[in-house]
PDB file of C-alpha atoms in Angstrom:
ATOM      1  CA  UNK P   1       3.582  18.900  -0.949  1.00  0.00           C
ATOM      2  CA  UNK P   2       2.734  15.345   0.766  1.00  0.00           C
ATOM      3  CA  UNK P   3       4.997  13.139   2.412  1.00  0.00           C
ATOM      4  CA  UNK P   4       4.357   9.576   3.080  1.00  0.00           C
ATOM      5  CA  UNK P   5       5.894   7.423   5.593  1.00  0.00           C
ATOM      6  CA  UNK P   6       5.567   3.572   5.864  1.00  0.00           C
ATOM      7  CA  UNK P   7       6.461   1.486   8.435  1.00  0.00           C
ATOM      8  CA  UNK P   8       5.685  -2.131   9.993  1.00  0.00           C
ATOM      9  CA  UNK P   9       8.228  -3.972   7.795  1.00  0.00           C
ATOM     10  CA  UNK P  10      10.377  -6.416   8.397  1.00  0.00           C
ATOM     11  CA  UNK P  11      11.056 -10.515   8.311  1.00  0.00           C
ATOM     12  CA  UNK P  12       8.670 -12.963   8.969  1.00  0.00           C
ATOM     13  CA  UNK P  13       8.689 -16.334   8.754  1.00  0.00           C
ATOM     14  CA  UNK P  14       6.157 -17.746   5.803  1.00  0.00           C
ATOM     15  CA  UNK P  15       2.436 -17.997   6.861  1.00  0.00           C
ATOM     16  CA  UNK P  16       3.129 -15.535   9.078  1.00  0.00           C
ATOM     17  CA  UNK P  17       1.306 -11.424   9.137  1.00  0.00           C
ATOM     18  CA  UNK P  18       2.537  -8.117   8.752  1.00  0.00           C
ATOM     19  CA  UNK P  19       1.028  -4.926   9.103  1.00  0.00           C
ATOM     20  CA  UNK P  20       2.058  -2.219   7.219  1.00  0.00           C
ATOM     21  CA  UNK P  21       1.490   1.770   7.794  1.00  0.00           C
ATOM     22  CA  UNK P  22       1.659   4.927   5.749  1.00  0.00           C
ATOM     23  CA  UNK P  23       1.031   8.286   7.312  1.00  0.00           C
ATOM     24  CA  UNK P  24       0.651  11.247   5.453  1.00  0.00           C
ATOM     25  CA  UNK P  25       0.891  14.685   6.334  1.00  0.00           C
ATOM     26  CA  UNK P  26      -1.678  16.315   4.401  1.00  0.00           C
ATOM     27  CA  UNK P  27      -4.788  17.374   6.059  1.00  0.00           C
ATOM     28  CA  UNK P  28      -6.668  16.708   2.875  1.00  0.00           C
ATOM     29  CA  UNK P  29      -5.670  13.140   3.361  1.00  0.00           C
ATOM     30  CA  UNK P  30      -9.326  12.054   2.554  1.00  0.00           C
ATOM     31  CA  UNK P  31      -8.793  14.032  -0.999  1.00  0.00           C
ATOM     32  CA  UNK P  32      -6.011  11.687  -2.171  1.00  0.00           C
ATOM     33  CA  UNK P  33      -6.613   7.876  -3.085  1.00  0.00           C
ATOM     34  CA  UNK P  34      -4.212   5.433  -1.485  1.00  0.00           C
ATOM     35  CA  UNK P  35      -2.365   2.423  -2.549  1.00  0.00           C
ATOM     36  CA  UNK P  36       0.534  -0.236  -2.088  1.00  0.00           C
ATOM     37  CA  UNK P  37       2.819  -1.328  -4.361  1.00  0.00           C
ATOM     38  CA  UNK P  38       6.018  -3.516  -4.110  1.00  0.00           C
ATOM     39  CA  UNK P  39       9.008  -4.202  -5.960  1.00  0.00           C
ATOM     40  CA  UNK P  40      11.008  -7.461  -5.363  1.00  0.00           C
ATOM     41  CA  UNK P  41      14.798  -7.556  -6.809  1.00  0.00           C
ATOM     42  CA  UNK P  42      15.193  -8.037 -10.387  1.00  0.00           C
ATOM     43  CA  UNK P  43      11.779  -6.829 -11.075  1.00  0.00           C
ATOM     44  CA  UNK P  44       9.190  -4.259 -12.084  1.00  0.00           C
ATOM     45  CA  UNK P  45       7.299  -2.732  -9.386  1.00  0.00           C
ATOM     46  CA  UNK P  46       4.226  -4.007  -8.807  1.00  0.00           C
ATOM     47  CA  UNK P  47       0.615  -2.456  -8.265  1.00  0.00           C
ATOM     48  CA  UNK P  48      -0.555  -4.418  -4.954  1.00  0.00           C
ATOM     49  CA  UNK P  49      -3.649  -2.656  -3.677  1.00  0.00           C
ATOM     50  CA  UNK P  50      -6.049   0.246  -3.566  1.00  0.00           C
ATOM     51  CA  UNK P  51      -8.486   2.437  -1.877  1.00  0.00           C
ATOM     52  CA  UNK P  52     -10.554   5.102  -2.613  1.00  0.00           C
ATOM     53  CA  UNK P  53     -11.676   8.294  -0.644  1.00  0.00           C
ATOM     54  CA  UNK P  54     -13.437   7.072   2.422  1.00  0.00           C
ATOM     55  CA  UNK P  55     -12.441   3.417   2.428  1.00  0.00           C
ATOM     56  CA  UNK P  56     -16.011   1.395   0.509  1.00  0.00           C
ATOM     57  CA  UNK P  57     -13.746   0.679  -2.760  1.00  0.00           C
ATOM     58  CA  UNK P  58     -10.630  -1.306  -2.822  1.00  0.00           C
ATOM     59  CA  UNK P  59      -8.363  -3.066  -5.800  1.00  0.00           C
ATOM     60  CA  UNK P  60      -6.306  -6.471  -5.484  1.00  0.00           C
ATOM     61  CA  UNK P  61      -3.893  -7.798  -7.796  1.00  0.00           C
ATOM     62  CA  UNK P  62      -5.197 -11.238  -8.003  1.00  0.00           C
ATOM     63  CA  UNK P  63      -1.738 -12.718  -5.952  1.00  0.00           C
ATOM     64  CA  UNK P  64      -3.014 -11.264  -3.627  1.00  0.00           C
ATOM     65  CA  UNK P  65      -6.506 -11.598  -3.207  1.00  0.00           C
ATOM     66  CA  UNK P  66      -7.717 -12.790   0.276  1.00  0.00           C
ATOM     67  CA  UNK P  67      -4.753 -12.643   2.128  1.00  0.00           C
ATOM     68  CA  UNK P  68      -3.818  -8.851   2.024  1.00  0.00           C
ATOM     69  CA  UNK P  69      -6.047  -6.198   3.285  1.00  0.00           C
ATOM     70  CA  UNK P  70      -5.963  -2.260   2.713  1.00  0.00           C
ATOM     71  CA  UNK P  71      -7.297  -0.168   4.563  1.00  0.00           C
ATOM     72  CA  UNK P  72      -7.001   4.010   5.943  1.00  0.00           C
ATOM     73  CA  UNK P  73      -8.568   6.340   8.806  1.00  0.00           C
ATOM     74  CA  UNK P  74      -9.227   9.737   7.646  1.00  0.00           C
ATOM     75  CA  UNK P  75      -9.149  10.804  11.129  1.00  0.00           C
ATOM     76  CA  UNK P  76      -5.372   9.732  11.533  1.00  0.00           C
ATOM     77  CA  UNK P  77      -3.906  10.587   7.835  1.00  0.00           C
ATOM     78  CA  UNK P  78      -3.427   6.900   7.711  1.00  0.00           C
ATOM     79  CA  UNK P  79      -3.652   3.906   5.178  1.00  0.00           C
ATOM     80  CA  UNK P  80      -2.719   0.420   6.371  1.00  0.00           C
ATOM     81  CA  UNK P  81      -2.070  -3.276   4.513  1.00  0.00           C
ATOM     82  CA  UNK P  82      -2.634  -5.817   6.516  1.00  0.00           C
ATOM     83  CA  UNK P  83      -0.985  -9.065   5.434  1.00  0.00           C
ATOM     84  CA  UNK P  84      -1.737 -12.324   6.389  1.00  0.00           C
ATOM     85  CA  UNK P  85      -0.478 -15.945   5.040  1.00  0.00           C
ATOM     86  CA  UNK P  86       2.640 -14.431   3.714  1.00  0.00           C
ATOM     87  CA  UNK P  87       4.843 -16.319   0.938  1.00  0.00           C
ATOM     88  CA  UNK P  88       8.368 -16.566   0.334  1.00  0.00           C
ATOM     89  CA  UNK P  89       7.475 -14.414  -3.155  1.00  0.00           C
ATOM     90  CA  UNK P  90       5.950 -11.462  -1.416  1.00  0.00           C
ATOM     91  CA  UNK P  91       9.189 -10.475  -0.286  1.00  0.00           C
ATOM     92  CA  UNK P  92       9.858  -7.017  -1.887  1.00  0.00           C
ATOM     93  CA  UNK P  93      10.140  -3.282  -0.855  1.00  0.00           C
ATOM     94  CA  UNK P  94       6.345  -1.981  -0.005  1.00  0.00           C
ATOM     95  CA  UNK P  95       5.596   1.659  -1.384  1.00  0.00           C
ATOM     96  CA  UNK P  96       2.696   3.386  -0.307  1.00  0.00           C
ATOM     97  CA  UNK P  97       1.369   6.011  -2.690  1.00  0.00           C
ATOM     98  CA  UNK P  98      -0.975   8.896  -3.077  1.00  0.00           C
ATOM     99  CA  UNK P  99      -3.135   9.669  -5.736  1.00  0.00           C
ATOM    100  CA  UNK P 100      -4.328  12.929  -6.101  1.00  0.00           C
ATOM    101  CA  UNK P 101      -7.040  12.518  -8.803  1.00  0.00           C
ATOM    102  CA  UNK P 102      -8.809   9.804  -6.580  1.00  0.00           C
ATOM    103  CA  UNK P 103      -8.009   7.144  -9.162  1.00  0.00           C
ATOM    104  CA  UNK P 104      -7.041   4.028  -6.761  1.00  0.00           C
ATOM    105  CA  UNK P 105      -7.425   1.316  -9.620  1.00  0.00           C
ATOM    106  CA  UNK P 106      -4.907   3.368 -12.202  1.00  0.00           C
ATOM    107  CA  UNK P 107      -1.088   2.174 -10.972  1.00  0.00           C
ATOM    108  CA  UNK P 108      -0.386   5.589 -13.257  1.00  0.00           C
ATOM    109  CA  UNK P 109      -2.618   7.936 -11.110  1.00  0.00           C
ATOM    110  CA  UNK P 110      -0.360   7.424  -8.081  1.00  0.00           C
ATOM    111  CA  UNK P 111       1.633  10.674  -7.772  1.00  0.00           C
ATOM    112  CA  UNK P 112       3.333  10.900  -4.509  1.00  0.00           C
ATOM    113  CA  UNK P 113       5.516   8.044  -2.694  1.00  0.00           C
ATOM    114  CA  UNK P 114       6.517   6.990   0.529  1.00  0.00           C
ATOM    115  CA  UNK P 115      10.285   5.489   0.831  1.00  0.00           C
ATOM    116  CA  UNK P 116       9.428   2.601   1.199  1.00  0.00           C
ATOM    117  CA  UNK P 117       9.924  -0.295   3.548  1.00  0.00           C
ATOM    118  CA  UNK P 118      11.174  -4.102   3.605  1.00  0.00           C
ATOM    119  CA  UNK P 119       9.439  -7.002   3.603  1.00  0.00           C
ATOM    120  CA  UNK P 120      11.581 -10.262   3.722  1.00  0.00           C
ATOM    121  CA  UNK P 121       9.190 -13.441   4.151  1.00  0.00           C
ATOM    122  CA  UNK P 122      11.541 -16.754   4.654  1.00  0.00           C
ATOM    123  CA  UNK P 123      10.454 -20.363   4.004  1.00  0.00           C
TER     124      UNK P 123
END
């Protein structure tokens, strides 16, 4: 079983940063690829970012390409998703995610899920 737990939401005014977490208990963390996804109201959720086993290979959906960051530390069971120059549209619940085959550019490969957190970015 894994558990993932974001945190670092919250509201921000745009052009602003956030920093999201995840930590996940699994001491095979470095096993598992990790990603981000979001899902604003009204719409399908939304394959953000990810990372594979030790960090060298990352995904972007194009929206967000230079402004958002992933990122993890084996050490500390962590991922991370930096975000700068936030917009009004990236408001949306984050999800971080777990992939157990490794896969961090397949949205279906993601197996486990945190809860989630908020991300509100006013204009």
């Amino acid at each position: 079983q894994v558990q993932l737990v974001e945190s670092g939401g919250g509201l921000v005014q745009a052009g602003g940063s956030l920093r999201l977490s995840c930590a996940v208990s699994r001491r095979t963390f470095n096993s598992y690829a990790m990603g981000w996804f979001r899902q604003a109201p009204g719409k399908e959720r939304e394959f953000v970012a990810g990372i594979g086993w030790y960090g060298s290979s990352t995904y972007y959906v194009d929206s967000v390409k230079g402004r958002f960051t992933i990122s993890r530390d084996n050490a500390k069971n962590s991922a991370y998703l930096q975000m700068n120059s936030l917009k009004p549209e990236d408001t949306a619940v984050y999800y971080c995610a777990a992939a157990s085959s490794g896969s961090y550019r397949t949205p279906n490969a993601y197996d486990y899920w945190g809860q989630g957190t908020q991300v509100t970015v006013s204009s």
